[in-house]
Short mmCIF file of C-alpha atoms in Angstrom, two decimals:
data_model
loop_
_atom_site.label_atom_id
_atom_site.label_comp_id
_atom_site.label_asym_id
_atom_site.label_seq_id
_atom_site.Cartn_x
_atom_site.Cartn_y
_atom_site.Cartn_z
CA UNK A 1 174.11 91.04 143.75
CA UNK A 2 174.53 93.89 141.49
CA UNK A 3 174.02 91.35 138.48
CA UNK A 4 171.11 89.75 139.92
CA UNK A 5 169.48 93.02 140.26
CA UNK A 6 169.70 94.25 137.17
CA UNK A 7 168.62 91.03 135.41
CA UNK A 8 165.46 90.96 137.86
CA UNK A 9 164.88 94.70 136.54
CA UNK A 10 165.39 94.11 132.78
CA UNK A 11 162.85 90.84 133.09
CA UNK A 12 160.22 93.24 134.80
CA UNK A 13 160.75 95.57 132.24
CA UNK A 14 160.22 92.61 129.55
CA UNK A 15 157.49 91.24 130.77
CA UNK A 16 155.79 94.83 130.84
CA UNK A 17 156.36 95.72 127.46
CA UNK A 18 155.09 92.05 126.45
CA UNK A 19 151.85 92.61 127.98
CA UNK A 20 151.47 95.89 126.72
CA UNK A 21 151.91 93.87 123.04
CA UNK A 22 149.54 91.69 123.98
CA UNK A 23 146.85 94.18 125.18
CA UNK A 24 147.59 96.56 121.95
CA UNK A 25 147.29 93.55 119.45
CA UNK A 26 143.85 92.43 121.66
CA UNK A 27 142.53 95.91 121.25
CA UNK A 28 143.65 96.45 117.30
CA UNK A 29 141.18 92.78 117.19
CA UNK A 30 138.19 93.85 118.69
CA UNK A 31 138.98 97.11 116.32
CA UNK A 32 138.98 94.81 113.39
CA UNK A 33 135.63 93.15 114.27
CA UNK A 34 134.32 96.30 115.00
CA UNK A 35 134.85 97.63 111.55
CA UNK A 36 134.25 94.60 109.91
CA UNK A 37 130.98 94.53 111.63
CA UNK A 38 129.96 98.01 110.91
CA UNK A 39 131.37 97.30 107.15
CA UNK A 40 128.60 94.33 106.44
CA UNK A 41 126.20 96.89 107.80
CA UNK A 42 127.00 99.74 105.50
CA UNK A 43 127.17 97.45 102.59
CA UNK A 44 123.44 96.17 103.19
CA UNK A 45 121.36 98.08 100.02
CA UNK A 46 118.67 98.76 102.60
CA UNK A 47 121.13 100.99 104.97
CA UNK A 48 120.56 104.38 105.48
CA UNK A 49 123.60 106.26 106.96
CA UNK A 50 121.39 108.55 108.80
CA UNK A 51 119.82 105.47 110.98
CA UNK A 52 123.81 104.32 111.62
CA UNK A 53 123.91 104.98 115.14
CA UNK A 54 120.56 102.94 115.85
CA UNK A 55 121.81 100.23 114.30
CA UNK A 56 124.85 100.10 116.44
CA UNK A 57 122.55 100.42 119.35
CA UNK A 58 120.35 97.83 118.58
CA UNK A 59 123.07 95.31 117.28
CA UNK A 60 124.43 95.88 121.12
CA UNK A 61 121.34 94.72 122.46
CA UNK A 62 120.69 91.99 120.09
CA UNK A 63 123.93 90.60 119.54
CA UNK A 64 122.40 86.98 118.60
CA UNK A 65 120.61 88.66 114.88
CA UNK A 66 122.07 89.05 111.83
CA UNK A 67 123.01 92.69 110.41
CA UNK A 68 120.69 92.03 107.90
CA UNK A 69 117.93 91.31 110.22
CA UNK A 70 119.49 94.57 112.50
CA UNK A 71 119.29 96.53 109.47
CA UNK A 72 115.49 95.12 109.05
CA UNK A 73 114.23 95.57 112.22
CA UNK A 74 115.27 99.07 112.56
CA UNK A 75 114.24 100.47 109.16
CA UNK A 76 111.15 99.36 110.13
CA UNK A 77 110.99 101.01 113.96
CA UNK A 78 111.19 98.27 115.96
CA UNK A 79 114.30 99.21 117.62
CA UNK A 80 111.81 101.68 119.21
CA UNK A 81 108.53 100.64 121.52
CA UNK A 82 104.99 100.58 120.20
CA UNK A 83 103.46 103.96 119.68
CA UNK A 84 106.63 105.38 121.28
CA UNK A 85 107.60 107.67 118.40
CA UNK A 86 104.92 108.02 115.33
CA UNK A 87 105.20 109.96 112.78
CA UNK A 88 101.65 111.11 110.94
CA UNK A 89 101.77 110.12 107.31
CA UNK A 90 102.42 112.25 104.31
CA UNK A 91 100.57 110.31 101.49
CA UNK A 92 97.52 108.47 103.53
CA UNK A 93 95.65 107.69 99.87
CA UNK A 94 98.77 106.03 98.46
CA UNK A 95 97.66 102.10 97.78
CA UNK A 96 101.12 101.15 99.34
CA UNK A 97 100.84 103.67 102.74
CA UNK A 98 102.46 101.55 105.79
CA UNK A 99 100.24 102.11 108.80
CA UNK A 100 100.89 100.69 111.85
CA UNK A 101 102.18 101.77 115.32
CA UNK A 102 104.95 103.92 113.77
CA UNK A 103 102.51 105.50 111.00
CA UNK A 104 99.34 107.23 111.88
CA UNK A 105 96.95 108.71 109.63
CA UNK A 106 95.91 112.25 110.68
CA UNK A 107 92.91 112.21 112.48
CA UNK A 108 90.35 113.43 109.70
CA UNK A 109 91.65 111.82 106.80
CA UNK A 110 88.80 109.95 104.88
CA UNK A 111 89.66 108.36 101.40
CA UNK A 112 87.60 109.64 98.62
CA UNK A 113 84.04 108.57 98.57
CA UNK A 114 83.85 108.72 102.51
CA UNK A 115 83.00 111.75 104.28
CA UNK A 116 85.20 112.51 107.02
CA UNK A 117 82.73 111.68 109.84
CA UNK A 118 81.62 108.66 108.21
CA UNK A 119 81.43 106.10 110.70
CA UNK A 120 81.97 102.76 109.24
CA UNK A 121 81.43 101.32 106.09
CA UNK A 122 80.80 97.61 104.33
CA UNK A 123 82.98 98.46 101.31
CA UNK A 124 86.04 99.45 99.88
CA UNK A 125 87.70 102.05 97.97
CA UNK A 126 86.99 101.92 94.23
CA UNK A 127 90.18 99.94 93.33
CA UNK A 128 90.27 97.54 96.09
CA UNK A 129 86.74 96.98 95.97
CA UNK A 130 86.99 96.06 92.65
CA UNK A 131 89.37 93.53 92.81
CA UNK A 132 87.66 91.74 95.78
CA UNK A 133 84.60 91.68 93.96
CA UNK A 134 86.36 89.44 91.02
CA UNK A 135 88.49 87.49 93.67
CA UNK A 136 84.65 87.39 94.85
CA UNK A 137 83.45 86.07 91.98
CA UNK A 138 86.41 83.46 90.93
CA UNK A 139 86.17 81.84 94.58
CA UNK A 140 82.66 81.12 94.12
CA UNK A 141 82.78 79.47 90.77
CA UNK A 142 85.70 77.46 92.69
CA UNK A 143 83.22 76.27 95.35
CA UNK A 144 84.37 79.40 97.80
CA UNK A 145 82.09 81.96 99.38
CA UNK A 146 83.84 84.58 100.61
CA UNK A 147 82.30 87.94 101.78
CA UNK A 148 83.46 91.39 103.51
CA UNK A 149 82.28 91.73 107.55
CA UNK A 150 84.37 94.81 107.88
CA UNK A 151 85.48 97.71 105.04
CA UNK A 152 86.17 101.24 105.57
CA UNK A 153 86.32 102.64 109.35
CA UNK A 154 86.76 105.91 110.20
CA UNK A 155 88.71 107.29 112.57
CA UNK A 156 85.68 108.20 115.29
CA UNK A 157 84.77 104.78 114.53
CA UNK A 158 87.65 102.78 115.41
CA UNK A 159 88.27 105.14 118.81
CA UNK A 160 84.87 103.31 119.99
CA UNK A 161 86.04 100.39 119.11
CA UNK A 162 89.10 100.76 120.80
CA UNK A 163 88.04 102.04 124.16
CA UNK A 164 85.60 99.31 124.25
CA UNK A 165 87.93 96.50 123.92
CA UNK A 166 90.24 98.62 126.29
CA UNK A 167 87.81 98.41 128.95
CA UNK A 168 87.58 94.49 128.49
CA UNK A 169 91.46 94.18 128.21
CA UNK A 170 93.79 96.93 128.87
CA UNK A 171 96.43 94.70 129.41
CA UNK A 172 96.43 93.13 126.08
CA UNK A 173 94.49 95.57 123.77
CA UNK A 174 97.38 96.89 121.33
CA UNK A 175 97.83 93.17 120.54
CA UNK A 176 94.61 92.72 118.78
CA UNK A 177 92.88 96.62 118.26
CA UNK A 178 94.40 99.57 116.64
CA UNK A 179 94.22 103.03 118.19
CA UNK A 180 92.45 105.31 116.39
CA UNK A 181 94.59 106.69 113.40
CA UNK A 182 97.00 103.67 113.03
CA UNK A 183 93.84 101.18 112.10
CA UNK A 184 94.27 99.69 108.19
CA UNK A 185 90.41 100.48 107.62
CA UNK A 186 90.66 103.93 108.04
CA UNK A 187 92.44 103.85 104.81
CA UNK A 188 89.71 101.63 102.82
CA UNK A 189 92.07 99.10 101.92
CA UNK A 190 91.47 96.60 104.39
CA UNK A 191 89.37 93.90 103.86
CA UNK A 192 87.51 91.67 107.14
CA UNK A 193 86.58 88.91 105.56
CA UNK A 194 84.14 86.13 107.03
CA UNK A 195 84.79 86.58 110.68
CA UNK A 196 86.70 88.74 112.72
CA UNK A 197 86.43 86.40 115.88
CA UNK A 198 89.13 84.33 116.48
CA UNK A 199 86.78 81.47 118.40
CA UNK A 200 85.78 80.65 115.02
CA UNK A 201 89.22 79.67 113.69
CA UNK A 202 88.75 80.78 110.32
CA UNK A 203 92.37 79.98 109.83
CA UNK A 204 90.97 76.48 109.66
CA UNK A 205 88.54 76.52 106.85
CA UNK A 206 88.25 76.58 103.19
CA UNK A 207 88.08 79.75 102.48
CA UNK A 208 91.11 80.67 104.52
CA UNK A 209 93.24 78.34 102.11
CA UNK A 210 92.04 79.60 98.61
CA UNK A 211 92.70 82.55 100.14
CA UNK A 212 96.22 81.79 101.15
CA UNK A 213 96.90 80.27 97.65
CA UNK A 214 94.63 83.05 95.38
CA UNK A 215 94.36 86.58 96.53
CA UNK A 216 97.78 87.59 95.86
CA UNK A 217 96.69 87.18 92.17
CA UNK A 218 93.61 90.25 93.44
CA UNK A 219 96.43 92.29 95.21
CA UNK A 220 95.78 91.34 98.52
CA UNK A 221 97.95 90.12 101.61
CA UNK A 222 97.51 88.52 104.92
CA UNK A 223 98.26 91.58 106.91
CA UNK A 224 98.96 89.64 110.49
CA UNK A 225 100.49 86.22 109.65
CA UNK A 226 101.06 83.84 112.22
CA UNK A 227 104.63 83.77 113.72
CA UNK A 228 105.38 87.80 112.81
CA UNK A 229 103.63 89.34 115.78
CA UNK A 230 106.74 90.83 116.77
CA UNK A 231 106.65 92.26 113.32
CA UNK A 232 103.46 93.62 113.19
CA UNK A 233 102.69 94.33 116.69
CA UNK A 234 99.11 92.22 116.09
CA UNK A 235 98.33 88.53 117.12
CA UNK A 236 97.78 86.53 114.00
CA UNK A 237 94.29 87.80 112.13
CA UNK A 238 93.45 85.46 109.32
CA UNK A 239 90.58 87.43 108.73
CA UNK A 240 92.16 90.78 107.96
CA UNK A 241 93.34 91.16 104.55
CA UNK A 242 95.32 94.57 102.88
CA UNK A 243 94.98 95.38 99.17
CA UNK A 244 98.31 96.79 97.72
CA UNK A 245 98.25 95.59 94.22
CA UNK A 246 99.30 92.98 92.31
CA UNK A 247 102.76 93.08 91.72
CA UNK A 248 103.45 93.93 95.29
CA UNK A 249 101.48 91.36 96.56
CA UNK A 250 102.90 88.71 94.64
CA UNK A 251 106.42 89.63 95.85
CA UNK A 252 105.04 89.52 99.40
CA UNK A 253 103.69 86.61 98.59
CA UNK A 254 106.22 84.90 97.00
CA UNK A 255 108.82 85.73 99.83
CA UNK A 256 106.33 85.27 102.76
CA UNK A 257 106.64 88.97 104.05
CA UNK A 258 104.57 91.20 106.41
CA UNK A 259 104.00 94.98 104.66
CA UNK A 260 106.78 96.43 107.08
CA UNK A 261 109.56 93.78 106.18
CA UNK A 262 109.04 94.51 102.42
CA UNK A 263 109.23 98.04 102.47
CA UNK A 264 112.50 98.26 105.32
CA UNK A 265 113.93 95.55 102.64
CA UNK A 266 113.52 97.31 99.46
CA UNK A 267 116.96 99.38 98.49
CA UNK A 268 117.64 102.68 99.96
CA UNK A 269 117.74 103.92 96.00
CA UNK A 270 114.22 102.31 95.27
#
């Protein structure tokens, strides 16, 4: 009886000790993945250790994406709403300035050779302007006519705008107008070109396709590309075209990136 006893005790104890072995070597695992994880993310030449904790966060709630997509997507904001946490920029005349619903130009910036209180303009700054007028001029000996609807906007400007589409649509008018001070015109580096309705399907024509094929060779990108909404925050616009410069828009090009994915790709060292 004794016996019997003290062999039922010394299996207990066993069987304790084995799941304890078993729950140690299952925690030391996810420990492993955990660092191995975190290890692919540090080694990414876009991470910034500062941002390390947001990219835990978001990698939580997106478990399906890459880490180089995690990385991505929170270098550029989106791990954050809309409008949720802007930051005015620094350097609003630079040709490569990022604005967007994260960036917002201060509210009386005007690029030289606008007034502040200018309202809206048909024209560009010097540099950009320049360059559309030759990608102006090639397209037409190439059959192409190709003109600006839309150049410089100031800030006053594009809060009328706003407000009036709001009252149309205020359930859908972030997706296709920019509050005032995160608008690309207000810089006077975004071009309209043709149409700015989307009715007419200018994706669909001519123009749109030398453009697609030619004006990275002027410096200028397809700001709102089809299929990187949740990118850019904006429905596809194949109307609304951003001068950055040549090489930079070739690279865009040439990878098929939005403005925001280049610059939250480029290395932390750049």
């Amino acid at each position: 009886m004794k016996l019997s006893k003290w062999l039922s005790g010394c299996i207990f104890v066993f069987l304790i000790l084995l799941n304890s072995s078993f729950s140690i070597f299952a925690i030391d695992s996810e420990y492993c993945l955990a660092v191995d994880g975190l290890s692919q993310i540090t080694s990414l030449k876009n991470y910034y250790p500062e941002k390390l904790d947001r990219y835990l966060d978001y990698k939580q709630l997106n478990p399906t994406l890459s880490d180089a997509d995690i990385v991505l997507h929170v270098n550029i904001g989106l791990d954050k709403s809309f409008y949720s946490d802007v930051e005015e920029i620094l350097k609003p005349d630079s040709f490569l300035v990022v604005c967007n619903k994260y960036n917002i130009l201060p509210k009386g910036y005007a690029p030289e050779g606008y007034g502040k209180y200018d309202y809206q303009d048909l024209s560009l700054r010097k540099e950009a302007q320049n360059s559309f007028n030759l990608m102006q001029k090639d397209a037409r000996n190439s059959g192409i006519n190709i003109y600006l609807v839309s150049g410089y906007r100031g800030y006053f400007a594009q809060k009328e705008i706003y407000e009036h589409y709001k009252k149309q649509d205020p359930n859908n008018v972030d997706n296709f107008s920019s509050r005032p001070g995160s608008s690309e015109h207000q810089t006077g580096l975004a071009a309209d070109i043709n149409t700015v309705y989307s009715k007419d399907h200018f994706e669909n024509t001519a123009e749109f396709r030398w453009l697609i094929e030619n004006a990275y060779k002027y410096g200028f990108i397809l700001r709102y590309p089809p299929g990187k909404e949740h990118i850019t925050g904006y429905r596809f616009e194949p109307w609304h075209w951003r001068y950055v410069g040549d090489d930079v828009a070739m690279m865009v090009w040439e990878d098929d990136l939005t403005l925001e994915e280049f610059f939250a790709g480029l290395p932390v060292d750049y």
